[in-house]
Short mmCIF file of C-alpha atoms and ligand atoms in Angstrom, two decimals:
data_model
loop_
_atom_site.label_atom_id
_atom_site.label_comp_id
_atom_site.label_asym_id
_atom_site.label_seq_id
_atom_site.Cartn_x
_atom_site.Cartn_y
_atom_site.Cartn_z
CA MET A 1 22.70 -6.95 51.46
CA LYS A 2 21.38 -8.60 48.36
CA GLU A 3 17.63 -9.15 48.26
CA LYS A 4 16.04 -12.31 46.94
CA ILE A 5 13.86 -12.29 43.83
CA ILE A 6 11.25 -15.05 43.98
CA ILE A 7 11.01 -16.95 40.72
CA PHE A 8 7.44 -17.98 39.91
CA ASP A 9 7.16 -20.25 36.90
CA THR A 10 3.92 -20.48 34.95
CA THR A 11 5.15 -22.67 32.08
CA LEU A 12 2.59 -25.31 33.06
CA ARG A 13 -0.29 -22.82 33.19
CA ASP A 14 0.19 -19.67 31.04
CA GLY A 15 2.73 -21.51 28.86
CA GLU A 16 0.72 -24.68 28.45
CA GLN A 17 -2.53 -22.88 27.63
CA SER A 18 -0.82 -21.47 24.52
CA LEU A 19 0.28 -24.82 23.05
CA SER A 20 -1.61 -26.27 20.12
CA ASN A 21 -1.53 -29.75 21.70
CA SER A 22 -2.03 -29.88 25.41
CA LEU A 23 0.50 -31.81 27.46
CA THR A 24 -0.23 -35.12 29.15
CA CYS A 25 -0.11 -35.53 32.93
CA LYS A 26 3.22 -37.34 32.61
CA GLU A 27 4.73 -34.61 30.47
CA LYS A 28 3.60 -31.94 32.92
CA LEU A 29 5.13 -33.86 35.80
CA LYS A 30 8.43 -34.13 33.89
CA ILE A 31 8.42 -30.36 33.40
CA ALA A 32 7.63 -29.76 37.07
CA ILE A 33 10.58 -31.96 38.11
CA LEU A 34 12.90 -30.06 35.75
CA LEU A 35 11.72 -26.75 37.23
CA GLU A 36 12.17 -28.05 40.77
CA ASN A 37 15.71 -29.20 39.99
CA MET A 38 16.51 -25.84 38.44
CA GLY A 39 15.55 -24.17 41.73
CA VAL A 40 12.27 -22.46 40.82
CA ASP A 41 10.59 -21.17 44.01
CA ILE A 42 6.96 -21.49 42.94
CA ILE A 43 5.50 -23.68 40.23
CA GLU A 44 2.07 -22.71 38.93
CA ALA A 45 1.02 -26.24 38.07
CA GLY A 46 -2.28 -25.48 36.34
CA PHE A 47 -5.83 -24.23 36.44
CA PRO A 48 -7.69 -27.21 37.97
CA ILE A 49 -11.23 -26.06 37.13
CA SER A 50 -10.36 -25.90 33.43
CA SER A 51 -10.42 -29.69 32.85
CA PRO A 52 -10.30 -33.00 34.70
CA GLU A 53 -6.84 -33.64 33.13
CA ASP A 54 -5.54 -30.37 34.50
CA PHE A 55 -6.94 -31.23 37.92
CA GLN A 56 -5.19 -34.62 37.80
CA SER A 57 -1.86 -33.16 36.77
CA VAL A 58 -1.95 -30.50 39.50
CA LYS A 59 -2.74 -33.27 41.98
CA LEU A 60 0.10 -35.48 40.75
CA ILE A 61 2.60 -32.61 40.70
CA SER A 62 1.67 -31.44 44.18
CA GLN A 63 2.12 -34.99 45.48
CA THR A 64 5.55 -35.34 43.88
CA ILE A 65 7.37 -32.02 44.11
CA LYS A 66 9.21 -31.47 47.37
CA ASN A 67 11.31 -28.37 46.97
CA SER A 68 9.17 -25.86 45.08
CA LYS A 69 5.89 -24.48 46.30
CA ILE A 70 2.90 -25.57 44.20
CA CYS A 71 0.31 -23.05 43.12
CA SER A 72 -2.98 -23.32 41.22
CA LEU A 73 -4.96 -20.69 39.43
CA ALA A 74 -8.58 -19.86 40.25
CA ARG A 75 -11.01 -17.21 39.10
CA CYS A 76 -12.73 -15.26 41.86
CA LEU A 77 -15.42 -17.93 42.04
CA TYR A 78 -15.98 -20.32 44.94
CA LYS A 79 -16.13 -23.40 42.69
CA ASP A 80 -12.71 -22.55 41.21
CA ILE A 81 -11.18 -21.97 44.64
CA ASP A 82 -12.59 -25.16 46.13
CA ILE A 83 -11.35 -27.30 43.27
CA ALA A 84 -7.91 -25.66 43.27
CA ALA A 85 -7.58 -26.45 46.98
CA LYS A 86 -8.80 -30.00 46.41
CA ALA A 87 -6.17 -30.61 43.72
CA MET A 88 -3.35 -29.53 46.04
CA LYS A 89 -4.75 -30.98 49.27
CA TYR A 90 -2.10 -33.70 49.58
CA CYS A 91 0.86 -31.60 48.54
CA LEU A 92 4.23 -32.57 50.00
CA GLN A 93 5.11 -29.03 51.02
CA ASP A 94 3.82 -27.52 54.29
CA SER A 95 1.48 -25.30 52.32
CA PHE A 96 0.29 -24.55 48.82
CA ARG A 97 -0.63 -21.35 47.08
CA ILE A 98 -3.99 -20.37 45.57
CA HIS A 99 -3.64 -17.78 42.84
CA LEU A 100 -6.83 -15.73 42.42
CA PHE A 101 -7.38 -13.41 39.50
CA ILE A 102 -10.02 -11.03 38.25
CA GLY A 103 -10.08 -8.38 35.52
CA THR A 104 -9.74 -4.89 37.05
CA SER A 105 -9.50 -2.60 34.02
CA ASN A 106 -12.68 -0.79 32.98
CA LEU A 107 -12.47 -2.66 29.70
CA HIS A 108 -12.48 -6.07 31.37
CA ILE A 109 -15.02 -5.12 34.01
CA LYS A 110 -17.51 -3.75 31.50
CA HIS A 111 -16.93 -5.74 28.34
CA LYS A 112 -15.70 -9.09 29.61
CA LEU A 113 -17.22 -9.53 33.06
CA LYS A 114 -20.27 -7.28 32.40
CA LYS A 115 -20.12 -5.96 35.97
CA ASN A 116 -19.21 -2.75 37.79
CA PHE A 117 -16.20 -1.92 39.94
CA ASP A 118 -18.03 -2.53 43.26
CA ASP A 119 -19.00 -6.04 42.12
CA ILE A 120 -15.36 -6.77 41.31
CA LEU A 121 -14.18 -5.47 44.66
CA ASP A 122 -16.79 -7.57 46.43
CA MET A 123 -15.91 -10.73 44.49
CA SER A 124 -12.21 -10.16 45.17
CA ILE A 125 -12.67 -9.81 48.94
CA LYS A 126 -15.04 -12.77 49.19
CA SER A 127 -12.68 -14.95 47.17
CA VAL A 128 -9.69 -14.14 49.34
CA ILE A 129 -11.74 -15.00 52.42
CA ARG A 130 -12.83 -18.28 50.82
CA ALA A 131 -9.26 -19.18 49.82
CA ARG A 132 -8.06 -18.46 53.37
CA LYS A 133 -10.11 -21.46 54.51
CA TYR A 134 -7.57 -23.64 52.70
CA THR A 135 -4.22 -21.87 52.91
CA ASN A 136 -2.41 -18.83 54.25
CA ASP A 137 -0.56 -18.37 50.98
CA ILE A 138 -2.79 -16.40 48.64
CA GLU A 139 -1.71 -14.57 45.54
CA PHE A 140 -4.08 -12.05 44.05
CA SER A 141 -3.75 -10.88 40.43
CA CYS A 142 -5.44 -7.77 39.05
CA GLU A 143 -5.81 -8.97 35.49
CA ASP A 144 -5.08 -6.26 32.91
CA ALA A 145 -3.44 -4.15 35.62
CA GLY A 146 -1.39 -2.44 32.91
CA ARG A 147 -4.60 -0.77 31.68
CA THR A 148 -6.32 -0.37 35.07
CA GLU A 149 -6.86 3.09 36.59
CA ILE A 150 -4.32 3.41 39.37
CA GLU A 151 -6.92 4.47 41.98
CA ASN A 152 -8.99 1.35 41.33
CA LEU A 153 -5.90 -0.83 41.41
CA CYS A 154 -4.91 0.59 44.79
CA ILE A 155 -8.40 0.14 46.28
CA ILE A 156 -8.56 -3.52 45.30
CA ILE A 157 -5.02 -4.24 46.46
CA GLU A 158 -5.55 -2.61 49.84
CA ASN A 159 -8.73 -4.60 50.41
CA VAL A 160 -7.44 -7.99 49.36
CA ILE A 161 -4.37 -7.57 51.56
CA LYS A 162 -6.63 -6.57 54.45
CA ASN A 163 -8.47 -9.86 53.98
CA GLY A 164 -5.44 -12.09 53.73
CA ALA A 165 -3.74 -11.90 50.31
CA THR A 166 0.00 -12.37 50.77
CA THR A 167 1.28 -11.75 47.25
CA ILE A 168 -0.06 -9.05 44.94
CA ASN A 169 0.58 -9.68 41.28
CA ILE A 170 0.50 -6.91 38.67
CA PRO A 171 -0.04 -8.50 35.27
CA ASP A 172 0.51 -6.58 32.09
CA THR A 173 -1.92 -9.03 30.56
CA VAL A 174 -1.80 -7.72 27.01
CA GLY A 175 1.84 -6.58 27.00
CA TYR A 176 0.73 -2.99 26.51
CA THR A 177 2.94 -0.97 28.81
CA VAL A 178 6.44 0.34 28.25
CA PRO A 179 9.11 0.26 31.00
CA LEU A 180 8.81 3.84 32.30
CA GLU A 181 5.04 3.58 32.45
CA PHE A 182 5.16 0.15 34.11
CA SER A 183 7.66 1.32 36.70
CA LYS A 184 5.31 4.21 37.53
CA ILE A 185 2.47 1.74 38.22
CA VAL A 186 4.71 -0.31 40.54
CA LYS A 187 5.96 2.80 42.36
CA GLU A 188 2.45 4.23 42.80
CA ILE A 189 1.19 0.97 44.29
CA LEU A 190 4.11 0.93 46.72
CA ASN A 191 3.51 4.57 47.65
CA LYS A 192 -0.27 4.66 47.78
CA VAL A 193 -1.40 1.31 49.21
CA PRO A 194 -1.05 1.74 52.99
CA ASN A 195 -0.72 -1.97 53.84
CA ILE A 196 1.46 -2.96 50.87
CA ASP A 197 4.29 -3.89 53.24
CA LYS A 198 2.17 -6.90 54.34
CA ALA A 199 2.47 -8.48 50.90
CA ILE A 200 5.09 -9.35 48.31
CA LEU A 201 4.72 -7.40 45.09
CA SER A 202 4.93 -9.52 41.95
CA VAL A 203 4.80 -8.76 38.22
CA HIS A 204 3.62 -10.87 35.32
CA CYS A 205 4.43 -9.36 31.96
CA HIS A 206 3.39 -10.38 28.48
CA ASN A 207 5.54 -9.75 25.47
CA ASP A 208 3.18 -8.35 22.84
CA LEU A 209 5.41 -5.32 22.26
CA GLY A 210 8.61 -7.12 23.20
CA MET A 211 8.76 -5.38 26.61
CA ALA A 212 8.26 -8.35 28.94
CA THR A 213 11.81 -8.72 30.25
CA GLY A 214 12.41 -4.96 30.26
CA ASN A 215 9.24 -4.38 32.25
CA ALA A 216 10.07 -7.17 34.70
CA ILE A 217 13.56 -5.81 35.38
CA THR A 218 12.23 -2.28 35.77
CA ALA A 219 9.68 -3.59 38.25
CA ILE A 220 12.39 -5.22 40.37
CA GLN A 221 14.31 -1.96 40.41
CA CYS A 222 11.18 -0.23 41.72
CA GLY A 223 10.40 -2.74 44.48
CA ALA A 224 8.78 -5.88 43.01
CA ARG A 225 10.22 -9.03 44.59
CA GLN A 226 8.55 -11.79 42.59
CA ILE A 227 8.83 -12.32 38.85
CA GLU A 228 6.40 -14.50 36.96
CA GLY A 229 7.28 -16.00 33.64
CA THR A 230 7.94 -19.13 31.67
CA ILE A 231 10.94 -20.99 30.34
CA GLY A 232 11.70 -19.75 26.85
CA GLY A 233 8.97 -17.13 27.27
CA ILE A 234 6.24 -19.45 26.00
CA GLY A 235 2.72 -18.23 26.69
CA GLU A 236 -0.37 -16.55 25.32
CA ARG A 237 0.21 -14.80 21.95
CA ALA A 238 3.75 -13.35 21.98
CA GLY A 239 4.39 -15.11 25.28
CA ASN A 240 5.38 -14.24 28.82
CA THR A 241 8.55 -12.94 30.39
CA ALA A 242 11.31 -15.45 29.62
CA LEU A 243 12.54 -16.39 33.08
CA GLU A 244 16.05 -17.26 31.90
CA GLU A 245 16.40 -13.69 30.62
CA VAL A 246 15.44 -12.19 33.96
CA ILE A 247 17.61 -14.64 35.92
CA MET A 248 20.67 -14.04 33.77
CA THR A 249 20.12 -10.28 33.74
CA ILE A 250 20.15 -10.27 37.54
CA LYS A 251 23.33 -12.36 37.53
CA THR A 252 25.10 -10.49 34.75
CA ARG A 253 24.22 -6.97 35.93
CA LYS A 254 24.98 -7.54 39.60
CA ASP A 255 26.85 -4.24 39.40
CA ILE A 256 23.53 -2.40 39.33
CA LEU A 257 21.00 -5.05 40.40
CA ASN A 258 21.58 -5.92 44.02
CA PHE A 259 19.51 -9.12 43.93
CA TYR A 260 19.86 -12.87 43.78
CA THR A 261 17.71 -15.84 42.82
CA ASN A 262 17.73 -19.48 43.95
CA ILE A 263 18.24 -20.73 40.43
CA ASN A 264 20.96 -23.24 39.55
CA PHE A 265 22.26 -21.36 36.52
CA LYS A 266 23.98 -24.44 35.14
CA ASP A 267 20.59 -26.11 34.68
CA ILE A 268 19.14 -23.35 32.52
CA TYR A 269 20.27 -24.67 29.16
CA LYS A 270 19.35 -28.30 29.82
CA THR A 271 15.98 -27.38 31.31
CA SER A 272 15.00 -25.10 28.45
CA LYS A 273 16.04 -27.72 25.86
CA LYS A 274 14.07 -30.47 27.55
CA ILE A 275 10.99 -28.30 28.01
CA SER A 276 11.03 -27.16 24.39
CA ASN A 277 11.26 -30.82 23.35
CA ILE A 278 8.37 -31.86 25.54
CA CYS A 279 6.27 -28.92 24.28
CA ASN A 280 7.34 -29.54 20.70
CA LEU A 281 8.35 -25.91 20.35
CA GLU A 282 11.51 -25.00 18.54
CA ILE A 283 13.70 -22.40 20.27
CA SER A 284 14.48 -19.72 17.72
CA SER A 285 18.21 -19.52 17.03
CA ASN A 286 18.49 -15.86 18.08
CA LYS A 287 16.58 -16.28 21.35
CA PRO A 288 18.58 -14.60 24.15
CA ILE A 289 20.43 -16.97 26.51
CA ILE A 290 19.10 -20.28 25.12
CA GLY A 291 19.04 -19.86 21.31
CA SER A 292 21.63 -21.83 19.34
CA ASN A 293 23.21 -18.60 18.14
CA ALA A 294 23.15 -16.83 21.50
CA PHE A 295 26.89 -17.37 21.93
CA SER A 296 28.03 -17.74 18.32
CA HIS A 297 30.10 -15.00 16.80
CA SER A 298 29.81 -14.80 13.04
CA SER A 299 31.49 -11.74 11.60
CA GLY A 300 35.25 -11.68 11.11
CA ILE A 301 35.58 -8.54 13.25
CA HIS A 302 33.72 -10.13 16.16
CA GLN A 303 35.59 -13.42 15.88
CA ASP A 304 38.91 -11.59 15.86
CA GLY A 305 37.79 -9.46 18.83
CA VAL A 306 36.74 -12.52 20.86
CA LEU A 307 40.02 -14.26 20.12
CA LYS A 308 41.88 -11.25 21.47
CA ASN A 309 39.69 -11.08 24.55
CA LYS A 310 36.34 -12.81 25.07
CA LYS A 311 35.01 -9.80 26.94
CA ASN A 312 35.12 -7.76 23.74
CA TYR A 313 31.89 -9.39 22.58
CA GLU A 314 30.75 -11.81 25.30
CA ILE A 315 28.80 -10.79 28.38
CA ILE A 316 27.74 -14.29 29.45
CA SER A 317 29.64 -17.51 28.96
CA PRO A 318 27.76 -20.51 27.56
CA GLU A 319 29.27 -22.62 30.35
CA SER A 320 27.55 -20.43 32.95
CA ILE A 321 24.13 -21.75 31.84
CA GLY A 322 25.42 -25.30 31.43
CA SER A 323 25.82 -25.13 27.66
CA LYS A 324 28.95 -26.31 25.91
CA LYS A 325 31.73 -23.91 25.13
CA LYS A 326 30.84 -22.47 21.73
CA ASN A 327 33.35 -21.61 19.10
CA PHE A 328 32.29 -19.47 16.26
CA ASN A 329 30.61 -20.42 13.05
CA LEU A 330 32.94 -20.47 10.08
CA THR A 331 31.16 -18.69 7.25
CA SER A 332 32.20 -16.42 4.40
CA ARG A 333 32.13 -13.56 6.94
CA SER A 334 34.93 -15.18 8.95
CA GLY A 335 38.44 -13.89 8.60
CA ARG A 336 41.94 -15.31 8.76
CA ALA A 337 42.03 -15.02 12.58
CA ALA A 338 39.22 -17.57 12.94
CA ILE A 339 40.84 -19.95 10.48
CA LYS A 340 44.16 -19.73 12.30
CA PHE A 341 42.37 -20.34 15.58
CA TYR A 342 40.61 -23.48 14.34
CA MET A 343 43.76 -24.88 12.74
CA LYS A 344 45.65 -24.32 15.98
CA ASP A 345 42.79 -25.87 17.93
CA MET A 346 43.17 -29.00 15.78
CA GLY A 347 46.90 -29.03 16.51
CA TYR A 348 48.27 -27.61 13.23
CA SER A 349 50.97 -24.99 13.47
CA GLU A 350 50.97 -22.21 10.90
CA LYS A 351 54.14 -23.64 9.40
CA THR A 352 52.28 -26.72 8.16
CA TYR A 353 49.93 -24.83 5.80
CA ASP A 354 49.74 -21.62 3.82
CA LEU A 355 47.17 -19.35 5.48
CA ASN A 356 46.56 -17.20 2.40
CA ILE A 357 45.94 -20.16 0.12
CA LEU A 358 43.78 -21.83 2.74
CA TYR A 359 41.78 -18.63 3.22
CA LYS A 360 41.04 -18.37 -0.52
CA LYS A 361 39.88 -21.99 -0.69
CA PHE A 362 37.87 -21.49 2.48
CA ILE A 363 35.99 -18.49 1.07
CA LYS A 364 35.15 -20.45 -2.09
CA LEU A 365 33.75 -23.34 -0.05
CA ALA A 366 31.95 -21.01 2.37
CA ASP A 367 30.25 -19.28 -0.57
CA GLN A 368 29.13 -22.67 -1.85
CA ASN A 369 28.05 -24.34 1.41
CA GLY A 370 27.30 -21.49 3.80
CA ARG A 371 28.88 -23.03 6.86
CA VAL A 372 32.32 -24.63 6.86
CA PHE A 373 33.43 -27.11 9.51
CA LYS A 374 36.78 -28.00 11.07
CA TYR A 375 37.08 -31.17 9.02
CA ASP A 376 36.48 -29.10 5.83
CA LEU A 377 39.36 -26.82 6.82
CA GLU A 378 41.67 -29.81 7.28
CA ALA A 379 40.73 -31.20 3.89
CA LEU A 380 41.22 -27.81 2.22
CA ALA A 381 44.60 -27.41 3.87
CA PHE A 382 46.01 -30.87 3.31
CA LEU A 383 44.27 -32.49 0.34
CA LYS A 384 45.42 -31.35 -3.06
CA ASN A 385 42.15 -32.12 -4.80
CA SER A 386 39.74 -31.49 -1.99
CA TYR A 387 36.98 -30.27 -4.35
CA GLU A 388 37.17 -33.33 -6.65
CA GLU A 389 37.04 -35.57 -3.59
CA ASN A 390 33.51 -34.27 -3.02
CA LYS A 391 32.47 -36.41 -5.95
CA TYR A 392 33.89 -39.71 -4.79
CA TYR A 393 30.42 -40.81 -3.68
CA GLU A 394 27.53 -39.87 -5.95
CA LEU A 395 23.94 -40.94 -6.24
CA VAL A 396 23.42 -42.94 -9.44
CA TYR A 397 20.00 -44.46 -8.96
CA LEU A 398 17.23 -44.39 -6.40
CA LYS A 399 13.92 -46.18 -6.40
CA ILE A 400 11.47 -46.09 -3.53
CA CYS A 401 8.13 -47.93 -3.85
CA THR A 402 5.79 -47.13 -1.04
CA LEU A 403 3.19 -49.86 -0.87
CA TYR A 404 0.27 -49.30 1.39
CA ASN A 405 0.00 -52.22 3.87
CA SER A 406 3.13 -54.08 2.78
CA GLY A 407 6.01 -51.74 3.57
CA ASN A 408 8.44 -50.06 1.22
CA LYS A 409 10.88 -51.32 -1.35
CA ILE A 410 14.12 -49.36 -1.82
CA ILE A 411 16.90 -49.70 -4.37
CA ILE A 412 19.97 -47.44 -4.19
CA LYS A 413 22.99 -47.32 -6.45
CA LEU A 414 25.97 -45.18 -5.46
CA LYS A 415 29.08 -44.33 -7.40
CA CYS A 416 32.04 -45.10 -5.14
CA GLY A 417 35.13 -43.85 -6.97
CA ASN A 418 35.09 -45.69 -10.29
CA LYS A 419 32.70 -48.44 -9.18
CA VAL A 420 28.92 -48.46 -8.84
CA LYS A 421 27.53 -50.36 -5.87
CA LYS A 422 23.93 -51.35 -5.30
CA GLU A 423 21.88 -52.25 -2.22
CA SER A 424 18.18 -52.94 -1.91
CA VAL A 425 15.61 -53.91 0.67
CA SER A 426 11.93 -54.86 0.62
CA ASN A 427 9.18 -54.68 3.12
CA THR A 428 10.68 -52.02 5.33
CA SER A 429 8.73 -49.53 7.35
CA ASN A 430 11.10 -46.77 8.38
CA LEU A 431 12.48 -45.11 5.28
CA ILE A 432 14.91 -42.78 7.05
CA PHE A 433 16.67 -45.48 9.07
CA THR A 434 16.60 -48.06 6.28
CA ILE A 435 18.19 -45.70 3.76
CA PHE A 436 20.80 -44.79 6.34
CA ASP A 437 21.63 -48.46 6.83
CA LEU A 438 21.78 -49.13 3.08
CA ILE A 439 24.19 -46.25 2.60
CA LYS A 440 26.32 -47.48 5.49
CA ARG A 441 26.42 -50.94 3.91
CA ILE A 442 27.52 -49.55 0.53
CA SER A 443 30.16 -47.20 1.93
CA LYS A 444 31.27 -49.44 4.80
CA ILE A 445 31.48 -46.28 6.92
CA GLU A 446 30.45 -46.92 10.53
CA MET A 447 28.56 -43.72 11.20
CA LYS A 448 25.58 -42.99 13.46
CA LEU A 449 22.67 -40.69 12.70
CA LYS A 450 22.69 -38.03 15.41
CA LYS A 451 20.07 -35.52 14.33
CA ILE A 452 17.84 -34.92 11.37
CA ILE A 453 15.60 -31.93 10.73
CA LEU A 454 13.13 -32.02 7.84
CA LYS A 455 11.40 -28.84 6.75
CA SER A 456 8.98 -28.35 3.87
CA LYS A 457 7.92 -25.03 2.43
CA THR A 458 5.26 -24.59 -0.19
CA ASN A 459 3.88 -21.81 -2.22
CA ARG A 460 1.18 -22.23 -4.84
CA SER A 461 3.20 -24.13 -7.40
CA ARG A 462 6.44 -25.10 -5.68
CA ILE A 463 7.53 -27.20 -2.78
CA VAL A 464 11.00 -27.20 -1.32
CA ASN A 465 12.24 -29.74 1.20
CA LEU A 466 15.18 -29.01 3.41
CA VAL A 467 17.08 -31.73 5.19
CA ASN A 468 19.60 -30.74 7.81
CA LEU A 469 21.47 -33.61 9.40
CA SER A 470 24.35 -34.50 11.68
CA VAL A 471 26.05 -37.87 11.89
CA ILE A 472 28.80 -39.07 14.20
CA TYR A 473 31.87 -40.85 12.95
CA ASN A 474 34.92 -41.50 15.11
CA ASN A 475 33.53 -39.16 17.83
CA THR A 476 33.36 -36.31 15.33
CA ASN A 477 30.14 -34.63 14.18
CA PHE A 478 29.64 -34.23 10.46
CA HIS A 479 26.93 -31.93 9.16
CA SER A 480 25.16 -31.29 5.90
CA LYS A 481 22.16 -29.53 4.49
CA LYS A 482 20.38 -30.01 1.18
CA ILE A 483 17.28 -28.50 -0.41
CA THR A 484 15.48 -30.13 -3.32
CA SER A 485 11.87 -30.51 -4.34
CA ASP A 486 11.78 -34.01 -2.84
CA TYR A 487 12.61 -34.66 0.77
CA MET A 488 13.97 -38.20 0.20
CA LYS A 489 16.31 -36.83 -2.43
CA SER A 490 17.39 -34.03 -0.06
CA TYR A 491 18.02 -36.64 2.60
CA ILE A 492 20.10 -38.95 0.44
CA LEU A 493 22.09 -36.09 -1.07
CA SER A 494 22.88 -34.75 2.37
CA LEU A 495 24.01 -38.21 3.44
CA ILE A 496 26.29 -38.30 0.42
CA ILE A 497 27.81 -34.92 1.34
CA VAL A 498 28.55 -36.36 4.75
CA LEU A 499 30.02 -39.55 3.25
CA ASN A 500 32.43 -37.51 1.14
CA SER A 501 33.40 -35.39 4.16
CA ILE A 502 34.08 -38.49 6.25
CA ARG A 503 36.17 -40.01 3.47
CA LYS A 504 38.29 -36.84 3.23
CA TYR A 505 38.63 -36.81 7.00
CA LYS A 506 39.92 -40.38 6.88
CA ILE A 507 42.41 -39.56 4.11
CA VAL A 508 43.77 -36.57 6.07
CA ARG A 509 44.16 -38.69 9.18
CA LYS A 510 45.98 -41.39 7.22
CA LYS A 511 48.21 -38.89 5.46
CA LEU A 512 49.16 -36.78 8.47
CA HIS A 513 48.86 -39.12 11.39
CA ASN A 514 48.93 -42.53 9.75
CA VAL A 515 45.71 -43.61 11.53
O1 KIV B 1 -1.77 -12.49 31.99
C1 KIV B 1 -2.52 -12.54 32.97
O2 KIV B 1 -3.18 -11.59 33.35
C2 KIV B 1 -2.61 -13.82 33.65
C3 KIV B 1 -3.29 -13.83 34.97
C4 KIV B 1 -4.16 -15.03 35.13
C5 KIV B 1 -2.29 -13.72 36.06
O3 KIV B 1 -2.07 -14.81 33.19
ZN1 ZN B 2 -0.55 -14.24 31.71
#
């Protein structure tokens, strides 16, 4: 029989405390609803004593969320416990959880709390008793457990369970332990604490040495039944265990991990995207499970292998986490197999083009642009002068006057074939959208701006501005990237790349399909 792993999310507490701008009550509620919909068992909504805003958001969340248990953090101090209980008093669930914590390592006891072990034991017991006045669901965390002497850890755990703690959490607060060592701690607790069967054992790992997911999985294998973490692994310093990694490891390695979670896997991608947007945190492209490259195969050997059989290089499908089916990136590392695949995918049989010629042209373009897209392949295959066509639209003149208090004035001249066309506007406030509209007017191309990323990098004497954009035309995404020393110039030049791509796309359609 498979055993359940309880998923405890602390995005709103450990995650939020690491953000440079704290979240508003409304934003926290949105995150809580996303977590609830994804099937998280317990949501740690905040640390109510830390600020009136945090108190309010815990209150709001506990009055809104129906299907996940709400939990609040409290130090082993009566005022913290009372206020945590007050914030969750009107929760919709039958009960709420109070999460108590206290430093148990000698380092924390002596140099942070300035106390001795007996004081800590006493505070722990008294706090559990106090929290029991409000709820039967009490989690107790031995902060810095990863560096706590095992005997001390066991004494505290035994005593807090005796007084009513129902979940015992073992945090590797500073991400110090390695999997074998962490598993030994979990096993020793299970073997040495006589009443451990009266509580659920939980782990809370930090990622300072990159061990968070490894330690969490090891802990499950040794007997832990609750995993704490955050979406995308956000959290103090290098972050917490990324819950999506643990959840998908349990699912993917069901051959050796006889467990299940309540998570709706198909919500993972959407939830992580939305949370990273709300938190204003970019997900790095190589992040496991949710990074934009997590399912992209780049090298020719891998692409060929996946085309022969997905299982060669894919252990999880993007669809299983609710992401779109990903094809591979076409770059100079791609081989003929990938090109053939994309051409076939667009409906072109190999008889209609010469693969060797197309491959040569493709490599030249890939060396120039980095990434090549389907529409580029079509143009390379079916337009004789595909390279010259890149110069149909060119920037001839650009003037932007930014006038404080009275908006901007913009003049743009574009070469369109052998004509030069001009558009201008005065008194406009949003440069990005206005320039987009001016360019649309000149080119008469009905495109929509889908996404724009602006990045500036400086060193002492130089500044470079990258613009990466996507536009939609005729239900097709067109992409471009440009780096110059001026971000407006990068923006307009990337728009012009896109204009030329759309024009070529239109010519190919007309030529081959007469549309
Ligand atoms: O990392 C940690 O020790 C914590 C505790 C409050 C559980 O976040
Ligand atoms: Zn933590």
